[in-house]
Amino acid sequence: MSKQLLLIEDEPRVRHGLTLALEDQGFSVVQASDGQGGLERLAEDHPDVVLLDVMLPDLDGFAVCRTIRKHSDIPVIMVTARTDSTDVVAGLEAGADDYVTKPLVARVLSARIKALLRRAADSSCDELDDGIIEAGDLRIDLGAAIVSRDGDELPVTRTEFKLLAALARAEGNVCSREHLLEQVWGYGYFGDSRIVDVHVRRLRAKIERDPCRPVHVVTARGLGYRLAH
């Protein structure tokens, strides 16, 4: 059964071309031409993944993504025409799992989508999939994909949990950004380290008592990150 993708794109020619290309790659595509319409299609069709353009005529892509994240953990890929940090970081901070830049190449886009879907479907954590890890006041339940602090469950996304689990598997050793890209975003992932850094910030905002002075996810300057036990 093909995976269903919700494409939110206001340019008719781009929307039509992407739909044909993605259908050729094996996806079932539903479309929306603006942000509000995209949110309505999301509620009606329950797709497997969202491909969301930044520039939309009503709600921009950032606002749409923030709204989605209030209600859903569905994988979201932002599409931006700019490669500078402004759109990329803003999209990831809004809750996107990944981003791609225009012009889009269907084969490359398909590989990114499939990698994201594999990650979303994989709720296991390798050899520690049934384990419980204690890190200070954090309790990480790898089997249930739940993080709690002092008995209260913390609302981490699927990607944030995978990031925390990857750090936990390292048993206090430093994980490079490249290692985390491979472990969390999939082998052969061709993104950049900004994705790791932004997701670390989002994770810290949820699990640290003071995100400005993290005691759990600690930076090893010039090397990467580690989980302090």
PDB file of C-alpha atoms in Angstrom:
ATOM      1  CA  MET A   1       0.000   0.000   0.000  1.00  0.00           C
ATOM      2  CA  SER A   2       1.436   3.375  -1.029  1.00  0.00           C
ATOM      3  CA  LYS A   3       2.116   6.040   1.549  1.00  0.00           C
ATOM      4  CA  GLN A   4      -0.042   9.142   1.367  1.00  0.00           C
ATOM      5  CA  LEU A   5       1.633  12.528   1.196  1.00  0.00           C
ATOM      6  CA  LEU A   6      -0.064  15.879   1.786  1.00  0.00           C
ATOM      7  CA  LEU A   7       1.450  18.529  -0.489  1.00  0.00           C
ATOM      8  CA  ILE A   8       0.765  22.118   0.615  1.00  0.00           C
ATOM      9  CA  GLU A   9       1.931  24.397  -2.213  1.00  0.00           C
ATOM     10  CA  ASP A  10       0.275  27.513  -3.627  1.00  0.00           C
ATOM     11  CA  GLU A  11       1.867  27.567  -7.105  1.00  0.00           C
ATOM     12  CA  PRO A  12      -0.380  25.460  -9.411  1.00  0.00           C
ATOM     13  CA  ARG A  13       2.391  24.477 -11.834  1.00  0.00           C
ATOM     14  CA  VAL A  14       4.747  23.465  -9.036  1.00  0.00           C
ATOM     15  CA  ARG A  15       1.981  21.594  -7.239  1.00  0.00           C
ATOM     16  CA  HIS A  16       0.978  19.730 -10.408  1.00  0.00           C
ATOM     17  CA  GLY A  17       4.552  18.869 -11.355  1.00  0.00           C
ATOM     18  CA  LEU A  18       5.447  17.654  -7.869  1.00  0.00           C
ATOM     19  CA  THR A  19       2.294  15.558  -7.658  1.00  0.00           C
ATOM     20  CA  LEU A  20       3.108  13.762 -10.910  1.00  0.00           C
ATOM     21  CA  ALA A  21       6.743  13.266  -9.915  1.00  0.00           C
ATOM     22  CA  LEU A  22       5.893  11.933  -6.450  1.00  0.00           C
ATOM     23  CA  GLU A  23       3.213   9.635  -7.832  1.00  0.00           C
ATOM     24  CA  ASP A  24       5.862   8.258 -10.202  1.00  0.00           C
ATOM     25  CA  GLN A  25       7.942   7.563  -7.083  1.00  0.00           C
ATOM     26  CA  GLY A  26       5.098   5.505  -5.619  1.00  0.00           C
ATOM     27  CA  PHE A  27       3.348   7.985  -3.338  1.00  0.00           C
ATOM     28  CA  SER A  28      -0.339   8.781  -3.151  1.00  0.00           C
ATOM     29  CA  VAL A  29      -0.632  12.587  -3.110  1.00  0.00           C
ATOM     30  CA  VAL A  30      -3.363  14.866  -1.783  1.00  0.00           C
ATOM     31  CA  GLN A  31      -3.045  18.587  -2.374  1.00  0.00           C
ATOM     32  CA  ALA A  32      -3.800  21.920  -0.754  1.00  0.00           C
ATOM     33  CA  SER A  33      -3.126  25.372  -2.194  1.00  0.00           C
ATOM     34  CA  ASP A  34      -2.936  27.311   1.074  1.00  0.00           C
ATOM     35  CA  GLY A  35      -2.222  26.838   4.755  1.00  0.00           C
ATOM     36  CA  GLN A  36      -5.772  26.671   6.035  1.00  0.00           C
ATOM     37  CA  GLY A  37      -6.734  24.249   3.290  1.00  0.00           C
ATOM     38  CA  GLY A  38      -3.729  22.142   4.200  1.00  0.00           C
ATOM     39  CA  LEU A  39      -4.814  21.926   7.825  1.00  0.00           C
ATOM     40  CA  GLU A  40      -8.295  20.883   6.709  1.00  0.00           C
ATOM     41  CA  ARG A  41      -6.922  18.175   4.399  1.00  0.00           C
ATOM     42  CA  LEU A  42      -4.683  16.959   7.208  1.00  0.00           C
ATOM     43  CA  ALA A  43      -7.716  16.488   9.467  1.00  0.00           C
ATOM     44  CA  GLU A  44      -9.755  14.839   6.722  1.00  0.00           C
ATOM     45  CA  ASP A  45      -7.222  12.570   5.002  1.00  0.00           C
ATOM     46  CA  HIS A  46      -4.785  11.630   7.800  1.00  0.00           C
ATOM     47  CA  PRO A  47      -1.716  11.425   5.497  1.00  0.00           C
ATOM     48  CA  ASP A  48       1.559   9.771   6.432  1.00  0.00           C
ATOM     49  CA  VAL A  49       3.783  12.784   5.784  1.00  0.00           C
ATOM     50  CA  VAL A  50       3.429  16.506   4.972  1.00  0.00           C
ATOM     51  CA  LEU A  51       5.458  18.399   2.368  1.00  0.00           C
ATOM     52  CA  LEU A  52       4.969  22.049   3.318  1.00  0.00           C
ATOM     53  CA  ASP A  53       6.046  25.130   1.358  1.00  0.00           C
ATOM     54  CA  VAL A  54       7.240  28.091   3.431  1.00  0.00           C
ATOM     55  CA  MET A  55       5.670  30.806   1.272  1.00  0.00           C
ATOM     56  CA  LEU A  56       1.877  30.468   1.345  1.00  0.00           C
ATOM     57  CA  PRO A  57      -0.769  33.150   0.713  1.00  0.00           C
ATOM     58  CA  ASP A  58      -2.620  32.984   4.031  1.00  0.00           C
ATOM     59  CA  LEU A  59      -0.868  31.199   6.873  1.00  0.00           C
ATOM     60  CA  ASP A  60       2.814  30.812   6.066  1.00  0.00           C
ATOM     61  CA  GLY A  61       4.492  27.451   6.379  1.00  0.00           C
ATOM     62  CA  PHE A  62       5.912  28.238   9.805  1.00  0.00           C
ATOM     63  CA  ALA A  63       2.452  29.011  11.229  1.00  0.00           C
ATOM     64  CA  VAL A  64       1.018  25.880   9.618  1.00  0.00           C
ATOM     65  CA  CYS A  65       3.795  23.737  11.065  1.00  0.00           C
ATOM     66  CA  ARG A  66       3.335  25.174  14.559  1.00  0.00           C
ATOM     67  CA  THR A  67      -0.392  24.454  14.333  1.00  0.00           C
ATOM     68  CA  ILE A  68       0.255  20.888  13.200  1.00  0.00           C
ATOM     69  CA  ARG A  69       2.640  20.328  16.094  1.00  0.00           C
ATOM     70  CA  LYS A  70      -0.035  21.308  18.616  1.00  0.00           C
ATOM     71  CA  HIS A  71      -2.068  18.274  17.595  1.00  0.00           C
ATOM     72  CA  SER A  72       0.116  15.820  15.691  1.00  0.00           C
ATOM     73  CA  ASP A  73       3.558  14.224  15.514  1.00  0.00           C
ATOM     74  CA  ILE A  74       3.241  13.550  11.769  1.00  0.00           C
ATOM     75  CA  PRO A  75       6.532  13.901   9.864  1.00  0.00           C
ATOM     76  CA  VAL A  76       6.800  17.355   8.248  1.00  0.00           C
ATOM     77  CA  ILE A  77       9.283  18.423   5.568  1.00  0.00           C
ATOM     78  CA  MET A  78       9.555  22.152   4.914  1.00  0.00           C
ATOM     79  CA  VAL A  79      10.265  23.415   1.401  1.00  0.00           C
ATOM     80  CA  THR A  80      12.187  26.673   1.103  1.00  0.00           C
ATOM     81  CA  ALA A  81      13.641  28.627  -1.795  1.00  0.00           C
ATOM     82  CA  ARG A  82      16.440  29.928   0.407  1.00  0.00           C
ATOM     83  CA  THR A  83      19.470  28.038   1.666  1.00  0.00           C
ATOM     84  CA  ASP A  84      20.502  30.557   4.333  1.00  0.00           C
ATOM     85  CA  SER A  85      19.905  29.883   7.999  1.00  0.00           C
ATOM     86  CA  THR A  86      16.833  32.104   8.326  1.00  0.00           C
ATOM     87  CA  ASP A  87      14.243  29.826   6.746  1.00  0.00           C
ATOM     88  CA  VAL A  88      16.004  26.596   7.661  1.00  0.00           C
ATOM     89  CA  VAL A  89      16.276  27.304  11.377  1.00  0.00           C
ATOM     90  CA  ALA A  90      12.834  28.939  11.545  1.00  0.00           C
ATOM     91  CA  GLY A  91      11.259  25.884   9.934  1.00  0.00           C
ATOM     92  CA  LEU A  92      12.993  23.462  12.274  1.00  0.00           C
ATOM     93  CA  GLU A  93      12.148  25.617  15.295  1.00  0.00           C
ATOM     94  CA  ALA A  94       8.503  25.554  14.171  1.00  0.00           C
ATOM     95  CA  GLY A  95       8.595  21.768  14.466  1.00  0.00           C
ATOM     96  CA  ALA A  96       9.608  20.483  11.024  1.00  0.00           C
ATOM     97  CA  ASP A  97      11.577  17.235  10.943  1.00  0.00           C
ATOM     98  CA  ASP A  98      13.527  18.088   7.828  1.00  0.00           C
ATOM     99  CA  TYR A  99      13.810  20.666   5.061  1.00  0.00           C
ATOM    100  CA  VAL A 100      14.525  20.676   1.337  1.00  0.00           C
ATOM    101  CA  THR A 101      15.435  23.567  -0.936  1.00  0.00           C
ATOM    102  CA  LYS A 102      14.136  24.518  -4.368  1.00  0.00           C
ATOM    103  CA  PRO A 103      14.538  23.551  -7.137  1.00  0.00           C
ATOM    104  CA  LEU A 104      13.404  20.095  -6.055  1.00  0.00           C
ATOM    105  CA  VAL A 105      14.695  16.902  -7.635  1.00  0.00           C
ATOM    106  CA  ALA A 106      12.002  14.200  -7.414  1.00  0.00           C
ATOM    107  CA  ARG A 107      14.381  11.279  -6.854  1.00  0.00           C
ATOM    108  CA  VAL A 108      16.273  13.092  -4.092  1.00  0.00           C
ATOM    109  CA  LEU A 109      13.047  14.343  -2.496  1.00  0.00           C
ATOM    110  CA  SER A 110      11.624  10.813  -2.586  1.00  0.00           C
ATOM    111  CA  ALA A 111      14.709   9.465  -0.813  1.00  0.00           C
ATOM    112  CA  ARG A 112      14.364  12.098   1.918  1.00  0.00           C
ATOM    113  CA  ILE A 113      10.665  11.338   2.373  1.00  0.00           C
ATOM    114  CA  LYS A 114      11.251   7.594   2.517  1.00  0.00           C
ATOM    115  CA  ALA A 115      14.053   8.017   5.059  1.00  0.00           C
ATOM    116  CA  LEU A 116      11.751  10.140   7.200  1.00  0.00           C
ATOM    117  CA  LEU A 117       8.936   7.594   6.951  1.00  0.00           C
ATOM    118  CA  ARG A 118      11.277   4.743   7.882  1.00  0.00           C
ATOM    119  CA  ARG A 119      12.367   6.690  10.930  1.00  0.00           C
ATOM    120  CA  ALA A 120       8.768   7.472  11.872  1.00  0.00           C
ATOM    121  CA  ALA A 121       7.803   3.805  11.529  1.00  0.00           C
ATOM    122  CA  ASP A 122      10.757   2.575  13.549  1.00  0.00           C
ATOM    123  CA  SER A 123       9.751   2.910  17.176  1.00  0.00           C
ATOM    124  CA  SER A 124      12.491   0.510  18.299  1.00  0.00           C
ATOM    125  CA  CYS A 125      15.840   1.596  19.665  1.00  0.00           C
ATOM    126  CA  ASP A 126      18.052  -1.234  18.473  1.00  0.00           C
ATOM    127  CA  GLU A 127      19.356  -3.473  21.234  1.00  0.00           C
ATOM    128  CA  LEU A 128      17.963  -1.251  23.985  1.00  0.00           C
ATOM    129  CA  ASP A 129      14.399  -1.238  22.710  1.00  0.00           C
ATOM    130  CA  ASP A 130      12.990  -2.642  25.951  1.00  0.00           C
ATOM    131  CA  GLY A 131      15.308  -0.819  28.317  1.00  0.00           C
ATOM    132  CA  ILE A 132      14.870   1.931  30.861  1.00  0.00           C
ATOM    133  CA  ILE A 133      17.645   4.499  31.190  1.00  0.00           C
ATOM    134  CA  GLU A 134      17.939   6.830  34.150  1.00  0.00           C
ATOM    135  CA  ALA A 135      19.838  10.068  33.607  1.00  0.00           C
ATOM    136  CA  GLY A 136      19.645  12.304  36.660  1.00  0.00           C
ATOM    137  CA  ASP A 137      15.977  13.124  37.168  1.00  0.00           C
ATOM    138  CA  LEU A 138      15.095  11.821  33.687  1.00  0.00           C
ATOM    139  CA  ARG A 139      13.609   8.407  33.016  1.00  0.00           C
ATOM    140  CA  ILE A 140      13.877   7.271  29.384  1.00  0.00           C
ATOM    141  CA  ASP A 141      11.615   4.330  28.506  1.00  0.00           C
ATOM    142  CA  LEU A 142      13.024   3.100  25.200  1.00  0.00           C
ATOM    143  CA  GLY A 143      10.305   0.520  24.602  1.00  0.00           C
ATOM    144  CA  ALA A 144       7.400   2.917  25.112  1.00  0.00           C
ATOM    145  CA  ALA A 145       9.236   5.950  23.671  1.00  0.00           C
ATOM    146  CA  ILE A 146       8.398   7.995  26.766  1.00  0.00           C
ATOM    147  CA  VAL A 147      10.567  10.495  28.625  1.00  0.00           C
ATOM    148  CA  SER A 148       9.530  11.531  32.114  1.00  0.00           C
ATOM    149  CA  ARG A 149      10.945  13.758  34.835  1.00  0.00           C
ATOM    150  CA  ASP A 150       9.952  13.194  38.455  1.00  0.00           C
ATOM    151  CA  GLY A 151       7.091  11.027  37.213  1.00  0.00           C
ATOM    152  CA  ASP A 152       5.685  13.571  34.766  1.00  0.00           C
ATOM    153  CA  GLU A 153       5.745  12.657  31.076  1.00  0.00           C
ATOM    154  CA  LEU A 154       7.512  15.209  28.867  1.00  0.00           C
ATOM    155  CA  PRO A 155       5.990  16.042  25.441  1.00  0.00           C
ATOM    156  CA  VAL A 156       8.911  15.220  23.153  1.00  0.00           C
ATOM    157  CA  THR A 157       8.335  14.553  19.476  1.00  0.00           C
ATOM    158  CA  ARG A 158       9.336  11.327  17.745  1.00  0.00           C
ATOM    159  CA  THR A 159      12.481  12.939  16.346  1.00  0.00           C
ATOM    160  CA  GLU A 160      13.434  14.422  19.706  1.00  0.00           C
ATOM    161  CA  PHE A 161      13.015  11.021  21.336  1.00  0.00           C
ATOM    162  CA  LYS A 162      15.162   9.329  18.684  1.00  0.00           C
ATOM    163  CA  LEU A 163      17.837  11.965  19.306  1.00  0.00           C
ATOM    164  CA  LEU A 164      17.721  11.393  23.064  1.00  0.00           C
ATOM    165  CA  ALA A 165      17.789   7.614  22.572  1.00  0.00           C
ATOM    166  CA  ALA A 166      20.844   7.881  20.308  1.00  0.00           C
ATOM    167  CA  LEU A 167      22.638   9.881  22.984  1.00  0.00           C
ATOM    168  CA  ALA A 168      21.555   7.366  25.627  1.00  0.00           C
ATOM    169  CA  ARG A 169      22.974   4.464  23.603  1.00  0.00           C
ATOM    170  CA  ALA A 170      26.366   6.186  23.679  1.00  0.00           C
ATOM    171  CA  GLU A 171      26.465   5.686  27.474  1.00  0.00           C
ATOM    172  CA  GLY A 172      27.913   9.084  28.266  1.00  0.00           C
ATOM    173  CA  ASN A 173      30.327   9.226  25.344  1.00  0.00           C
ATOM    174  CA  VAL A 174      30.304  12.171  22.955  1.00  0.00           C
ATOM    175  CA  CYS A 175      28.271  11.778  19.757  1.00  0.00           C
ATOM    176  CA  SER A 176      29.390  13.831  16.781  1.00  0.00           C
ATOM    177  CA  ARG A 177      26.788  15.661  14.731  1.00  0.00           C
ATOM    178  CA  GLU A 178      27.578  13.340  11.810  1.00  0.00           C
ATOM    179  CA  HIS A 179      26.928  10.292  13.989  1.00  0.00           C
ATOM    180  CA  LEU A 180      23.617  11.738  15.156  1.00  0.00           C
ATOM    181  CA  LEU A 181      22.598  12.554  11.579  1.00  0.00           C
ATOM    182  CA  GLU A 182      23.187   8.924  10.665  1.00  0.00           C
ATOM    183  CA  GLN A 183      21.530   7.440  13.765  1.00  0.00           C
ATOM    184  CA  VAL A 184      18.503   9.722  13.938  1.00  0.00           C
ATOM    185  CA  TRP A 185      17.896  10.892  10.381  1.00  0.00           C
ATOM    186  CA  GLY A 186      18.949   7.709   8.625  1.00  0.00           C
ATOM    187  CA  TYR A 187      22.014   6.197   6.977  1.00  0.00           C
ATOM    188  CA  GLY A 188      23.107   8.154   3.932  1.00  0.00           C
ATOM    189  CA  TYR A 189      21.161  11.221   5.045  1.00  0.00           C
ATOM    190  CA  PHE A 190      22.442  14.246   3.148  1.00  0.00           C
ATOM    191  CA  GLY A 191      21.404  17.108   5.347  1.00  0.00           C
ATOM    192  CA  ASP A 192      23.529  19.436   7.434  1.00  0.00           C
ATOM    193  CA  SER A 193      24.389  19.773  11.100  1.00  0.00           C
ATOM    194  CA  ARG A 194      21.987  22.664  11.674  1.00  0.00           C
ATOM    195  CA  ILE A 195      19.227  20.066  11.917  1.00  0.00           C
ATOM    196  CA  VAL A 196      21.000  18.433  14.864  1.00  0.00           C
ATOM    197  CA  ASP A 197      21.694  21.708  16.647  1.00  0.00           C
ATOM    198  CA  VAL A 198      18.113  22.988  16.330  1.00  0.00           C
ATOM    199  CA  HIS A 199      16.633  19.699  17.528  1.00  0.00           C
ATOM    200  CA  VAL A 200      19.026  19.670  20.478  1.00  0.00           C
ATOM    201  CA  ARG A 201      17.749  23.146  21.418  1.00  0.00           C
ATOM    202  CA  ARG A 202      14.147  21.980  21.133  1.00  0.00           C
ATOM    203  CA  LEU A 203      14.892  18.868  23.175  1.00  0.00           C
ATOM    204  CA  ARG A 204      16.616  20.897  25.889  1.00  0.00           C
ATOM    205  CA  ALA A 205      13.624  23.240  26.099  1.00  0.00           C
ATOM    206  CA  LYS A 206      11.521  20.238  27.102  1.00  0.00           C
ATOM    207  CA  ILE A 207      13.788  18.135  29.292  1.00  0.00           C
ATOM    208  CA  GLU A 208      16.030  20.673  31.036  1.00  0.00           C
ATOM    209  CA  ARG A 209      14.875  22.674  34.042  1.00  0.00           C
ATOM    210  CA  ASP A 210      16.993  25.544  32.727  1.00  0.00           C
ATOM    211  CA  PRO A 211      17.630  25.129  28.972  1.00  0.00           C
ATOM    212  CA  CYS A 212      20.256  27.884  29.114  1.00  0.00           C
ATOM    213  CA  ARG A 213      22.257  25.780  31.586  1.00  0.00           C
ATOM    214  CA  PRO A 214      21.705  22.211  30.423  1.00  0.00           C
ATOM    215  CA  VAL A 215      22.723  19.379  32.727  1.00  0.00           C
ATOM    216  CA  HIS A 216      21.427  16.436  30.657  1.00  0.00           C
ATOM    217  CA  VAL A 217      22.279  17.065  26.985  1.00  0.00           C
ATOM    218  CA  VAL A 218      25.720  18.613  27.268  1.00  0.00           C
ATOM    219  CA  THR A 219      27.748  20.231  24.496  1.00  0.00           C
ATOM    220  CA  ALA A 220      31.273  18.978  23.874  1.00  0.00           C
ATOM    221  CA  ARG A 221      32.631  22.064  22.164  1.00  0.00           C
ATOM    222  CA  GLY A 222      33.860  21.325  18.667  1.00  0.00           C
ATOM    223  CA  LEU A 223      32.918  17.647  18.966  1.00  0.00           C
ATOM    224  CA  GLY A 224      29.169  17.174  19.440  1.00  0.00           C
ATOM    225  CA  TYR A 225      26.867  16.251  22.318  1.00  0.00           C
ATOM    226  CA  ARG A 226      26.611  13.706  25.129  1.00  0.00           C
ATOM    227  CA  LEU A 227      23.984  12.643  27.624  1.00  0.00           C
ATOM    228  CA  ALA A 228      25.194  13.191  31.186  1.00  0.00           C
ATOM    229  CA  HIS A 229      24.142  10.386  33.554  1.00  0.00           C
TER     230      HIS A 229
END
